[in-house]
Amino acid sequence: MKKNLPISLNGALLIILLSGISSFVNAQGINISYNFPAGKVVKYKLTSTMAQTMDMQGQTMQTDVSSAFGCAVKSAGSRNGDLILEITVDTIGQITSSPMGGSGGPVQGIKGKSCNIVIAPDGKVVDISGAEAFVYNLEGSGESNLGQTLSDFFPRVPGKAVNAGDTWTYQDSVTSNSASMKITTIDNAGNKVEGFEKFDGMDCAKIVSTHSGTISMAIQSQGMDVYIKGPYTGTSECFFAVKEGYFVKMTSATLIKGNLELPSMGMNMPITVDMKSECVGK
């Protein structure tokens, strides 16, 4: 004959059962990897500011740069387990202000043009040659290419199943080239999945990171060779839509304290570069 269990015992069994399920889910973790859904177009807008301060023979000179980049990203297939992404440009612009005057503005004739890049499931760039072939001119800065923007556009994520509180580190070296500039960055990053929360209606992982390393730039400006090199520190925060497989917001702050060298003039001076950026996807 079937016997009914007391309510208190039923409740205890339910708690035990749910605890067991929760422990199992936590043990399995949640996969945080890039996987742009087929047919889904994500539109991003990246805005950034840079304040560059130099000490020239006891006088301080500051140059401010504001830039904007808008694009649409969608899946274009896969290659050896990596993601092929089609990047379609909406807008590129930059405005520079210094004691010598101002320059810049939006780049004309690029809206609607596209290229493909390849990234790994954790966001590391695998092949950016398609973006490097996308060349344009910035007023006051010379020739550039889309590779310099996209080389660190996608925030790095675990690329595997993790739980809230999990941490991981990586070291990466990235070099981007254009006709007027070469930048090499060595990044040592410490990352943490701070938790899971709703963002813009989506279930997201919140990832916080600290960065340190070195950056070196070789620039050709107005017929002169300019070299900037030094250590940097930074922080970043990313909201990554777990089910959808792409990031929806990224903010970062970076501080460089280095030296600027002008060999043709025999000058070497300290320089500080303070950069902040925000990228939002919808």
PDB file of C-alpha atoms in Angstrom:
ATOM      1  CA  MET A   1       0.000   0.000   0.000  1.00  0.00           C
ATOM      2  CA  LYS A   2       1.330   3.436  -0.958  1.00  0.00           C
ATOM      3  CA  LYS A   3       2.153   5.693   1.935  1.00  0.00           C
ATOM      4  CA  ASN A   4       2.230   9.480   1.730  1.00  0.00           C
ATOM      5  CA  LEU A   5       5.421  11.035   3.055  1.00  0.00           C
ATOM      6  CA  PRO A   6       5.123  13.829   5.610  1.00  0.00           C
ATOM      7  CA  ILE A   7       5.202  17.345   4.126  1.00  0.00           C
ATOM      8  CA  SER A   8       8.398  18.153   6.004  1.00  0.00           C
ATOM      9  CA  LEU A   9      10.127  15.089   4.582  1.00  0.00           C
ATOM     10  CA  ASN A  10       8.888  15.906   1.070  1.00  0.00           C
ATOM     11  CA  GLY A  11      10.369  19.386   1.439  1.00  0.00           C
ATOM     12  CA  ALA A  12      13.679  17.991   2.686  1.00  0.00           C
ATOM     13  CA  LEU A  13      13.894  15.588  -0.244  1.00  0.00           C
ATOM     14  CA  LEU A  14      13.140  18.435  -2.677  1.00  0.00           C
ATOM     15  CA  ILE A  15      15.900  20.576  -1.186  1.00  0.00           C
ATOM     16  CA  ILE A  16      18.349  17.678  -1.442  1.00  0.00           C
ATOM     17  CA  LEU A  17      17.322  17.037  -5.045  1.00  0.00           C
ATOM     18  CA  LEU A  18      17.640  20.680  -6.078  1.00  0.00           C
ATOM     19  CA  SER A  19      20.970  20.976  -4.287  1.00  0.00           C
ATOM     20  CA  GLY A  20      22.214  17.957  -6.185  1.00  0.00           C
ATOM     21  CA  ILE A  21      21.080  19.433  -9.512  1.00  0.00           C
ATOM     22  CA  SER A  22      22.693  22.771  -8.654  1.00  0.00           C
ATOM     23  CA  SER A  23      25.967  21.070  -7.727  1.00  0.00           C
ATOM     24  CA  PHE A  24      25.913  19.129 -10.985  1.00  0.00           C
ATOM     25  CA  VAL A  25      25.308  22.294 -13.044  1.00  0.00           C
ATOM     26  CA  ASN A  26      28.087  24.119 -11.212  1.00  0.00           C
ATOM     27  CA  ALA A  27      30.435  21.193 -11.746  1.00  0.00           C
ATOM     28  CA  GLN A  28      29.647  21.239 -15.478  1.00  0.00           C
ATOM     29  CA  GLY A  29      29.985  25.022 -15.736  1.00  0.00           C
ATOM     30  CA  ILE A  30      28.626  27.339 -18.414  1.00  0.00           C
ATOM     31  CA  ASN A  31      30.305  27.544 -21.796  1.00  0.00           C
ATOM     32  CA  ILE A  32      31.522  31.054 -22.587  1.00  0.00           C
ATOM     33  CA  SER A  33      32.681  30.974 -26.213  1.00  0.00           C
ATOM     34  CA  TYR A  34      32.132  33.019 -29.355  1.00  0.00           C
ATOM     35  CA  ASN A  35      29.505  31.537 -31.641  1.00  0.00           C
ATOM     36  CA  PHE A  36      27.710  34.203 -33.667  1.00  0.00           C
ATOM     37  CA  PRO A  37      24.377  32.593 -34.696  1.00  0.00           C
ATOM     38  CA  ALA A  38      23.892  32.047 -38.438  1.00  0.00           C
ATOM     39  CA  GLY A  39      21.923  34.911 -39.969  1.00  0.00           C
ATOM     40  CA  LYS A  40      22.270  37.134 -36.884  1.00  0.00           C
ATOM     41  CA  VAL A  41      23.759  40.587 -37.473  1.00  0.00           C
ATOM     42  CA  VAL A  42      25.222  42.367 -34.436  1.00  0.00           C
ATOM     43  CA  LYS A  43      25.798  46.106 -34.798  1.00  0.00           C
ATOM     44  CA  TYR A  44      28.600  47.581 -32.723  1.00  0.00           C
ATOM     45  CA  LYS A  45      29.552  51.161 -31.939  1.00  0.00           C
ATOM     46  CA  LEU A  46      33.004  51.816 -30.474  1.00  0.00           C
ATOM     47  CA  THR A  47      33.910  55.226 -29.061  1.00  0.00           C
ATOM     48  CA  SER A  48      37.290  56.074 -27.575  1.00  0.00           C
ATOM     49  CA  THR A  49      39.294  58.980 -26.221  1.00  0.00           C
ATOM     50  CA  MET A  50      43.024  59.433 -25.864  1.00  0.00           C
ATOM     51  CA  ALA A  51      44.864  62.155 -23.953  1.00  0.00           C
ATOM     52  CA  GLN A  52      48.562  62.303 -24.826  1.00  0.00           C
ATOM     53  CA  THR A  53      50.756  64.456 -22.570  1.00  0.00           C
ATOM     54  CA  MET A  54      54.400  65.258 -23.326  1.00  0.00           C
ATOM     55  CA  ASP A  55      57.001  67.165 -21.340  1.00  0.00           C
ATOM     56  CA  MET A  56      59.026  69.231 -23.827  1.00  0.00           C
ATOM     57  CA  GLN A  57      61.905  71.061 -22.163  1.00  0.00           C
ATOM     58  CA  GLY A  58      59.856  71.789 -19.079  1.00  0.00           C
ATOM     59  CA  GLN A  59      56.681  72.647 -20.953  1.00  0.00           C
ATOM     60  CA  THR A  60      53.657  70.360 -20.978  1.00  0.00           C
ATOM     61  CA  MET A  61      51.849  69.780 -24.259  1.00  0.00           C
ATOM     62  CA  GLN A  62      48.634  67.791 -24.498  1.00  0.00           C
ATOM     63  CA  THR A  63      47.008  66.278 -27.573  1.00  0.00           C
ATOM     64  CA  ASP A  64      43.478  64.924 -27.404  1.00  0.00           C
ATOM     65  CA  VAL A  65      42.064  62.380 -29.842  1.00  0.00           C
ATOM     66  CA  SER A  66      38.425  61.249 -30.090  1.00  0.00           C
ATOM     67  CA  SER A  67      37.477  58.414 -32.431  1.00  0.00           C
ATOM     68  CA  ALA A  68      34.421  56.428 -33.445  1.00  0.00           C
ATOM     69  CA  PHE A  69      33.959  53.142 -35.257  1.00  0.00           C
ATOM     70  CA  GLY A  70      30.681  51.515 -36.212  1.00  0.00           C
ATOM     71  CA  CYS A  71      30.276  48.121 -37.862  1.00  0.00           C
ATOM     72  CA  ALA A  72      28.004  45.132 -38.338  1.00  0.00           C
ATOM     73  CA  VAL A  73      29.291  41.632 -37.577  1.00  0.00           C
ATOM     74  CA  LYS A  74      27.837  38.338 -38.760  1.00  0.00           C
ATOM     75  CA  SER A  75      28.974  34.745 -39.134  1.00  0.00           C
ATOM     76  CA  ALA A  76      30.493  33.752 -42.482  1.00  0.00           C
ATOM     77  CA  GLY A  77      31.141  30.129 -41.544  1.00  0.00           C
ATOM     78  CA  SER A  78      33.965  28.327 -39.792  1.00  0.00           C
ATOM     79  CA  ARG A  79      37.519  27.186 -40.489  1.00  0.00           C
ATOM     80  CA  ASN A  80      39.275  24.452 -38.516  1.00  0.00           C
ATOM     81  CA  GLY A  81      37.079  25.113 -35.482  1.00  0.00           C
ATOM     82  CA  ASP A  82      37.549  28.885 -35.663  1.00  0.00           C
ATOM     83  CA  LEU A  83      34.933  31.492 -36.597  1.00  0.00           C
ATOM     84  CA  ILE A  84      34.961  33.393 -39.887  1.00  0.00           C
ATOM     85  CA  LEU A  85      33.306  36.776 -39.318  1.00  0.00           C
ATOM     86  CA  GLU A  86      32.158  39.258 -41.937  1.00  0.00           C
ATOM     87  CA  ILE A  87      32.737  42.844 -40.805  1.00  0.00           C
ATOM     88  CA  THR A  88      30.755  45.546 -42.631  1.00  0.00           C
ATOM     89  CA  VAL A  89      31.798  49.111 -41.860  1.00  0.00           C
ATOM     90  CA  ASP A  90      29.231  51.777 -41.048  1.00  0.00           C
ATOM     91  CA  THR A  91      31.454  54.645 -39.920  1.00  0.00           C
ATOM     92  CA  ILE A  92      35.067  55.497 -39.101  1.00  0.00           C
ATOM     93  CA  GLY A  93      36.099  58.891 -37.778  1.00  0.00           C
ATOM     94  CA  GLN A  94      38.748  60.658 -35.741  1.00  0.00           C
ATOM     95  CA  ILE A  95      39.227  64.209 -34.441  1.00  0.00           C
ATOM     96  CA  THR A  96      42.567  65.470 -33.077  1.00  0.00           C
ATOM     97  CA  SER A  97      43.049  68.625 -31.027  1.00  0.00           C
ATOM     98  CA  SER A  98      46.413  70.043 -29.949  1.00  0.00           C
ATOM     99  CA  PRO A  99      48.110  73.409 -29.321  1.00  0.00           C
ATOM    100  CA  MET A 100      49.080  73.295 -33.012  1.00  0.00           C
ATOM    101  CA  GLY A 101      45.410  73.165 -34.062  1.00  0.00           C
ATOM    102  CA  GLY A 102      42.809  70.544 -34.920  1.00  0.00           C
ATOM    103  CA  SER A 103      42.256  68.033 -37.703  1.00  0.00           C
ATOM    104  CA  GLY A 104      40.208  65.016 -38.645  1.00  0.00           C
ATOM    105  CA  GLY A 105      36.623  64.058 -39.276  1.00  0.00           C
ATOM    106  CA  PRO A 106      34.706  61.123 -40.729  1.00  0.00           C
ATOM    107  CA  VAL A 107      36.310  58.928 -43.377  1.00  0.00           C
ATOM    108  CA  GLN A 108      34.413  59.167 -46.642  1.00  0.00           C
ATOM    109  CA  GLY A 109      33.538  56.358 -49.037  1.00  0.00           C
ATOM    110  CA  ILE A 110      33.821  53.408 -46.643  1.00  0.00           C
ATOM    111  CA  LYS A 111      30.212  52.863 -45.550  1.00  0.00           C
ATOM    112  CA  GLY A 112      28.973  49.418 -46.589  1.00  0.00           C
ATOM    113  CA  LYS A 113      32.405  48.006 -47.430  1.00  0.00           C
ATOM    114  CA  SER A 114      33.269  44.698 -45.780  1.00  0.00           C
ATOM    115  CA  CYS A 115      36.032  42.191 -45.077  1.00  0.00           C
ATOM    116  CA  ASN A 116      36.432  38.833 -43.337  1.00  0.00           C
ATOM    117  CA  ILE A 117      38.532  37.993 -40.301  1.00  0.00           C
ATOM    118  CA  VAL A 118      39.001  34.758 -38.335  1.00  0.00           C
ATOM    119  CA  ILE A 119      38.883  34.461 -34.548  1.00  0.00           C
ATOM    120  CA  ALA A 120      39.172  31.498 -32.176  1.00  0.00           C
ATOM    121  CA  PRO A 121      36.274  30.572 -29.858  1.00  0.00           C
ATOM    122  CA  ASP A 122      38.031  32.521 -27.061  1.00  0.00           C
ATOM    123  CA  GLY A 123      38.268  35.685 -29.204  1.00  0.00           C
ATOM    124  CA  LYS A 124      41.947  35.485 -30.109  1.00  0.00           C
ATOM    125  CA  VAL A 125      42.572  36.772 -33.635  1.00  0.00           C
ATOM    126  CA  VAL A 126      43.699  33.965 -35.949  1.00  0.00           C
ATOM    127  CA  ASP A 127      43.726  35.723 -39.341  1.00  0.00           C
ATOM    128  CA  ILE A 128      43.288  39.461 -39.814  1.00  0.00           C
ATOM    129  CA  SER A 129      44.810  39.800 -43.290  1.00  0.00           C
ATOM    130  CA  GLY A 130      41.418  40.630 -44.810  1.00  0.00           C
ATOM    131  CA  ALA A 131      41.082  43.653 -42.502  1.00  0.00           C
ATOM    132  CA  GLU A 132      44.673  44.771 -43.111  1.00  0.00           C
ATOM    133  CA  ALA A 133      43.864  44.975 -46.835  1.00  0.00           C
ATOM    134  CA  PHE A 134      41.007  47.388 -46.004  1.00  0.00           C
ATOM    135  CA  VAL A 135      42.952  50.668 -46.351  1.00  0.00           C
ATOM    136  CA  TYR A 136      41.730  54.218 -45.741  1.00  0.00           C
ATOM    137  CA  ASN A 137      43.127  57.652 -44.877  1.00  0.00           C
ATOM    138  CA  LEU A 138      42.597  59.580 -41.650  1.00  0.00           C
ATOM    139  CA  GLU A 139      42.973  63.336 -41.981  1.00  0.00           C
ATOM    140  CA  GLY A 140      46.005  64.461 -40.010  1.00  0.00           C
ATOM    141  CA  SER A 141      47.163  60.901 -39.311  1.00  0.00           C
ATOM    142  CA  GLY A 142      47.808  59.413 -42.749  1.00  0.00           C
ATOM    143  CA  GLU A 143      47.074  55.944 -44.057  1.00  0.00           C
ATOM    144  CA  SER A 144      45.582  53.315 -41.779  1.00  0.00           C
ATOM    145  CA  ASN A 145      43.746  50.026 -42.174  1.00  0.00           C
ATOM    146  CA  LEU A 146      40.945  48.156 -40.459  1.00  0.00           C
ATOM    147  CA  GLY A 147      43.349  45.609 -38.985  1.00  0.00           C
ATOM    148  CA  GLN A 148      44.584  48.198 -36.487  1.00  0.00           C
ATOM    149  CA  THR A 149      41.057  48.560 -35.117  1.00  0.00           C
ATOM    150  CA  LEU A 150      40.063  44.895 -35.199  1.00  0.00           C
ATOM    151  CA  SER A 151      43.297  43.425 -33.801  1.00  0.00           C
ATOM    152  CA  ASP A 152      41.897  43.768 -30.263  1.00  0.00           C
ATOM    153  CA  PHE A 153      38.228  44.479 -30.984  1.00  0.00           C
ATOM    154  CA  PHE A 154      36.838  41.203 -29.623  1.00  0.00           C
ATOM    155  CA  PRO A 155      37.334  40.759 -25.850  1.00  0.00           C
ATOM    156  CA  ARG A 156      39.003  37.540 -24.812  1.00  0.00           C
ATOM    157  CA  VAL A 157      36.774  35.018 -23.026  1.00  0.00           C
ATOM    158  CA  PRO A 158      37.473  31.562 -21.489  1.00  0.00           C
ATOM    159  CA  GLY A 159      36.442  29.629 -24.623  1.00  0.00           C
ATOM    160  CA  LYS A 160      35.252  26.764 -22.418  1.00  0.00           C
ATOM    161  CA  ALA A 161      32.839  25.887 -19.586  1.00  0.00           C
ATOM    162  CA  VAL A 162      33.457  27.896 -16.408  1.00  0.00           C
ATOM    163  CA  ASN A 163      31.688  28.910 -13.192  1.00  0.00           C
ATOM    164  CA  ALA A 164      31.241  32.241 -11.444  1.00  0.00           C
ATOM    165  CA  GLY A 165      34.454  33.115  -9.626  1.00  0.00           C
ATOM    166  CA  ASP A 166      36.715  31.180 -11.997  1.00  0.00           C
ATOM    167  CA  THR A 167      39.930  32.934 -13.039  1.00  0.00           C
ATOM    168  CA  TRP A 168      42.437  32.477 -15.828  1.00  0.00           C
ATOM    169  CA  THR A 169      45.429  34.265 -17.314  1.00  0.00           C
ATOM    170  CA  TYR A 170      46.993  34.622 -20.731  1.00  0.00           C
ATOM    171  CA  GLN A 171      49.891  36.362 -22.418  1.00  0.00           C
ATOM    172  CA  ASP A 172      49.499  37.606 -25.953  1.00  0.00           C
ATOM    173  CA  SER A 173      51.579  39.554 -28.451  1.00  0.00           C
ATOM    174  CA  VAL A 174      49.839  41.528 -31.192  1.00  0.00           C
ATOM    175  CA  THR A 175      51.452  43.481 -34.041  1.00  0.00           C
ATOM    176  CA  SER A 176      49.466  45.667 -36.417  1.00  0.00           C
ATOM    177  CA  ASN A 177      50.914  47.482 -39.431  1.00  0.00           C
ATOM    178  CA  SER A 178      49.945  50.287 -41.756  1.00  0.00           C
ATOM    179  CA  ALA A 179      51.913  52.500 -44.145  1.00  0.00           C
ATOM    180  CA  SER A 180      52.397  55.136 -41.424  1.00  0.00           C
ATOM    181  CA  MET A 181      52.432  53.129 -38.182  1.00  0.00           C
ATOM    182  CA  LYS A 182      53.533  49.857 -36.620  1.00  0.00           C
ATOM    183  CA  ILE A 183      52.265  48.915 -33.153  1.00  0.00           C
ATOM    184  CA  THR A 184      53.404  45.931 -31.088  1.00  0.00           C
ATOM    185  CA  THR A 185      51.688  45.130 -27.808  1.00  0.00           C
ATOM    186  CA  ILE A 186      52.633  42.460 -25.280  1.00  0.00           C
ATOM    187  CA  ASP A 187      49.707  41.882 -22.934  1.00  0.00           C
ATOM    188  CA  ASN A 188      49.655  39.973 -19.649  1.00  0.00           C
ATOM    189  CA  ALA A 189      46.041  39.602 -18.557  1.00  0.00           C
ATOM    190  CA  GLY A 190      44.393  38.331 -15.409  1.00  0.00           C
ATOM    191  CA  ASN A 191      40.710  37.547 -15.892  1.00  0.00           C
ATOM    192  CA  LYS A 192      37.776  36.610 -13.673  1.00  0.00           C
ATOM    193  CA  VAL A 193      34.190  35.556 -14.334  1.00  0.00           C
ATOM    194  CA  GLU A 194      32.666  37.842 -11.734  1.00  0.00           C
ATOM    195  CA  GLY A 195      29.180  36.428 -12.146  1.00  0.00           C
ATOM    196  CA  PHE A 196      26.127  36.038 -14.348  1.00  0.00           C
ATOM    197  CA  GLU A 197      23.467  38.701 -14.742  1.00  0.00           C
ATOM    198  CA  LYS A 198      20.932  40.187 -17.128  1.00  0.00           C
ATOM    199  CA  PHE A 199      22.130  42.833 -19.546  1.00  0.00           C
ATOM    200  CA  ASP A 200      19.827  44.329 -22.171  1.00  0.00           C
ATOM    201  CA  GLY A 201      17.464  41.403 -21.630  1.00  0.00           C
ATOM    202  CA  MET A 202      20.101  38.709 -22.185  1.00  0.00           C
ATOM    203  CA  ASP A 203      21.765  36.320 -19.749  1.00  0.00           C
ATOM    204  CA  CYS A 204      25.365  37.509 -19.653  1.00  0.00           C
ATOM    205  CA  ALA A 205      28.640  36.606 -18.031  1.00  0.00           C
ATOM    206  CA  LYS A 206      30.397  39.585 -16.473  1.00  0.00           C
ATOM    207  CA  ILE A 207      34.149  39.295 -17.031  1.00  0.00           C
ATOM    208  CA  VAL A 208      36.617  41.680 -15.413  1.00  0.00           C
ATOM    209  CA  SER A 209      40.277  41.833 -16.392  1.00  0.00           C
ATOM    210  CA  THR A 210      43.506  43.547 -15.422  1.00  0.00           C
ATOM    211  CA  HIS A 211      46.213  44.153 -18.001  1.00  0.00           C
ATOM    212  CA  SER A 212      49.900  44.994 -17.941  1.00  0.00           C
ATOM    213  CA  GLY A 213      52.696  44.826 -20.462  1.00  0.00           C
ATOM    214  CA  THR A 214      54.613  46.915 -22.958  1.00  0.00           C
ATOM    215  CA  ILE A 215      53.688  48.784 -26.090  1.00  0.00           C
ATOM    216  CA  SER A 216      55.963  50.086 -28.837  1.00  0.00           C
ATOM    217  CA  MET A 217      54.953  52.301 -31.750  1.00  0.00           C
ATOM    218  CA  ALA A 218      56.931  53.345 -34.811  1.00  0.00           C
ATOM    219  CA  ILE A 219      55.226  56.267 -36.570  1.00  0.00           C
ATOM    220  CA  GLN A 220      55.996  58.263 -39.689  1.00  0.00           C
ATOM    221  CA  SER A 221      54.581  61.764 -39.323  1.00  0.00           C
ATOM    222  CA  GLN A 222      55.307  64.777 -41.517  1.00  0.00           C
ATOM    223  CA  GLY A 223      58.415  63.109 -42.898  1.00  0.00           C
ATOM    224  CA  MET A 224      59.836  62.291 -39.453  1.00  0.00           C
ATOM    225  CA  ASP A 225      60.267  58.969 -37.654  1.00  0.00           C
ATOM    226  CA  VAL A 226      58.674  58.948 -34.214  1.00  0.00           C
ATOM    227  CA  TYR A 227      59.094  56.143 -31.681  1.00  0.00           C
ATOM    228  CA  ILE A 228      57.012  55.619 -28.532  1.00  0.00           C
ATOM    229  CA  LYS A 229      57.718  52.818 -26.107  1.00  0.00           C
ATOM    230  CA  GLY A 230      56.832  52.035 -22.524  1.00  0.00           C
ATOM    231  CA  PRO A 231      54.947  49.940 -19.991  1.00  0.00           C
ATOM    232  CA  TYR A 232      51.205  50.137 -19.550  1.00  0.00           C
ATOM    233  CA  THR A 233      48.516  49.069 -17.120  1.00  0.00           C
ATOM    234  CA  GLY A 234      44.801  48.756 -17.696  1.00  0.00           C
ATOM    235  CA  THR A 235      41.443  47.344 -16.723  1.00  0.00           C
ATOM    236  CA  SER A 236      38.483  46.107 -18.740  1.00  0.00           C
ATOM    237  CA  GLU A 237      34.943  44.887 -18.167  1.00  0.00           C
ATOM    238  CA  CYS A 238      32.945  42.754 -20.580  1.00  0.00           C
ATOM    239  CA  PHE A 239      29.351  41.556 -20.699  1.00  0.00           C
ATOM    240  CA  PHE A 240      29.115  38.431 -22.836  1.00  0.00           C
ATOM    241  CA  ALA A 241      25.759  36.993 -23.926  1.00  0.00           C
ATOM    242  CA  VAL A 242      26.208  33.311 -23.072  1.00  0.00           C
ATOM    243  CA  LYS A 243      23.421  31.759 -25.143  1.00  0.00           C
ATOM    244  CA  GLU A 244      23.937  34.042 -28.153  1.00  0.00           C
ATOM    245  CA  GLY A 245      27.737  33.699 -28.190  1.00  0.00           C
ATOM    246  CA  TYR A 246      28.921  37.303 -28.562  1.00  0.00           C
ATOM    247  CA  PHE A 247      29.805  40.292 -26.383  1.00  0.00           C
ATOM    248  CA  VAL A 248      27.253  43.063 -25.865  1.00  0.00           C
ATOM    249  CA  LYS A 249      29.342  45.621 -23.977  1.00  0.00           C
ATOM    250  CA  MET A 250      33.016  46.272 -23.360  1.00  0.00           C
ATOM    251  CA  THR A 251      34.669  49.119 -21.461  1.00  0.00           C
ATOM    252  CA  SER A 252      38.396  49.615 -20.951  1.00  0.00           C
ATOM    253  CA  ALA A 253      40.918  52.062 -19.532  1.00  0.00           C
ATOM    254  CA  THR A 254      44.643  52.003 -20.318  1.00  0.00           C
ATOM    255  CA  LEU A 255      47.522  54.150 -19.074  1.00  0.00           C
ATOM    256  CA  ILE A 256      50.894  54.222 -20.832  1.00  0.00           C
ATOM    257  CA  LYS A 257      53.940  55.850 -19.240  1.00  0.00           C
ATOM    258  CA  GLY A 258      56.832  55.776 -21.661  1.00  0.00           C
ATOM    259  CA  ASN A 259      59.236  57.759 -23.786  1.00  0.00           C
ATOM    260  CA  LEU A 260      58.903  59.481 -27.144  1.00  0.00           C
ATOM    261  CA  GLU A 261      61.977  59.628 -29.357  1.00  0.00           C
ATOM    262  CA  LEU A 262      62.605  61.884 -32.360  1.00  0.00           C
ATOM    263  CA  PRO A 263      65.956  60.686 -33.765  1.00  0.00           C
ATOM    264  CA  SER A 264      66.149  63.354 -36.478  1.00  0.00           C
ATOM    265  CA  MET A 265      65.971  66.085 -33.825  1.00  0.00           C
ATOM    266  CA  GLY A 266      67.960  64.243 -31.167  1.00  0.00           C
ATOM    267  CA  MET A 267      65.025  64.487 -28.770  1.00  0.00           C
ATOM    268  CA  ASN A 268      63.855  62.039 -26.137  1.00  0.00           C
ATOM    269  CA  MET A 269      61.063  62.992 -23.763  1.00  0.00           C
ATOM    270  CA  PRO A 270      58.626  61.378 -21.314  1.00  0.00           C
ATOM    271  CA  ILE A 271      55.103  60.802 -22.545  1.00  0.00           C
ATOM    272  CA  THR A 272      51.867  59.720 -20.869  1.00  0.00           C
ATOM    273  CA  VAL A 273      48.938  58.324 -22.834  1.00  0.00           C
ATOM    274  CA  ASP A 274      45.566  57.897 -21.118  1.00  0.00           C
ATOM    275  CA  MET A 275      43.031  55.912 -23.190  1.00  0.00           C
ATOM    276  CA  LYS A 276      39.407  55.039 -22.490  1.00  0.00           C
ATOM    277  CA  SER A 277      36.916  53.200 -24.704  1.00  0.00           C
ATOM    278  CA  GLU A 278      33.418  51.771 -24.752  1.00  0.00           C
ATOM    279  CA  CYS A 279      31.910  49.373 -27.279  1.00  0.00           C
ATOM    280  CA  VAL A 280      28.223  48.438 -27.281  1.00  0.00           C
ATOM    281  CA  GLY A 281      26.549  45.828 -29.476  1.00  0.00           C
ATOM    282  CA  LYS A 282      22.881  45.367 -30.353  1.00  0.00           C
TER     283      LYS A 282
END
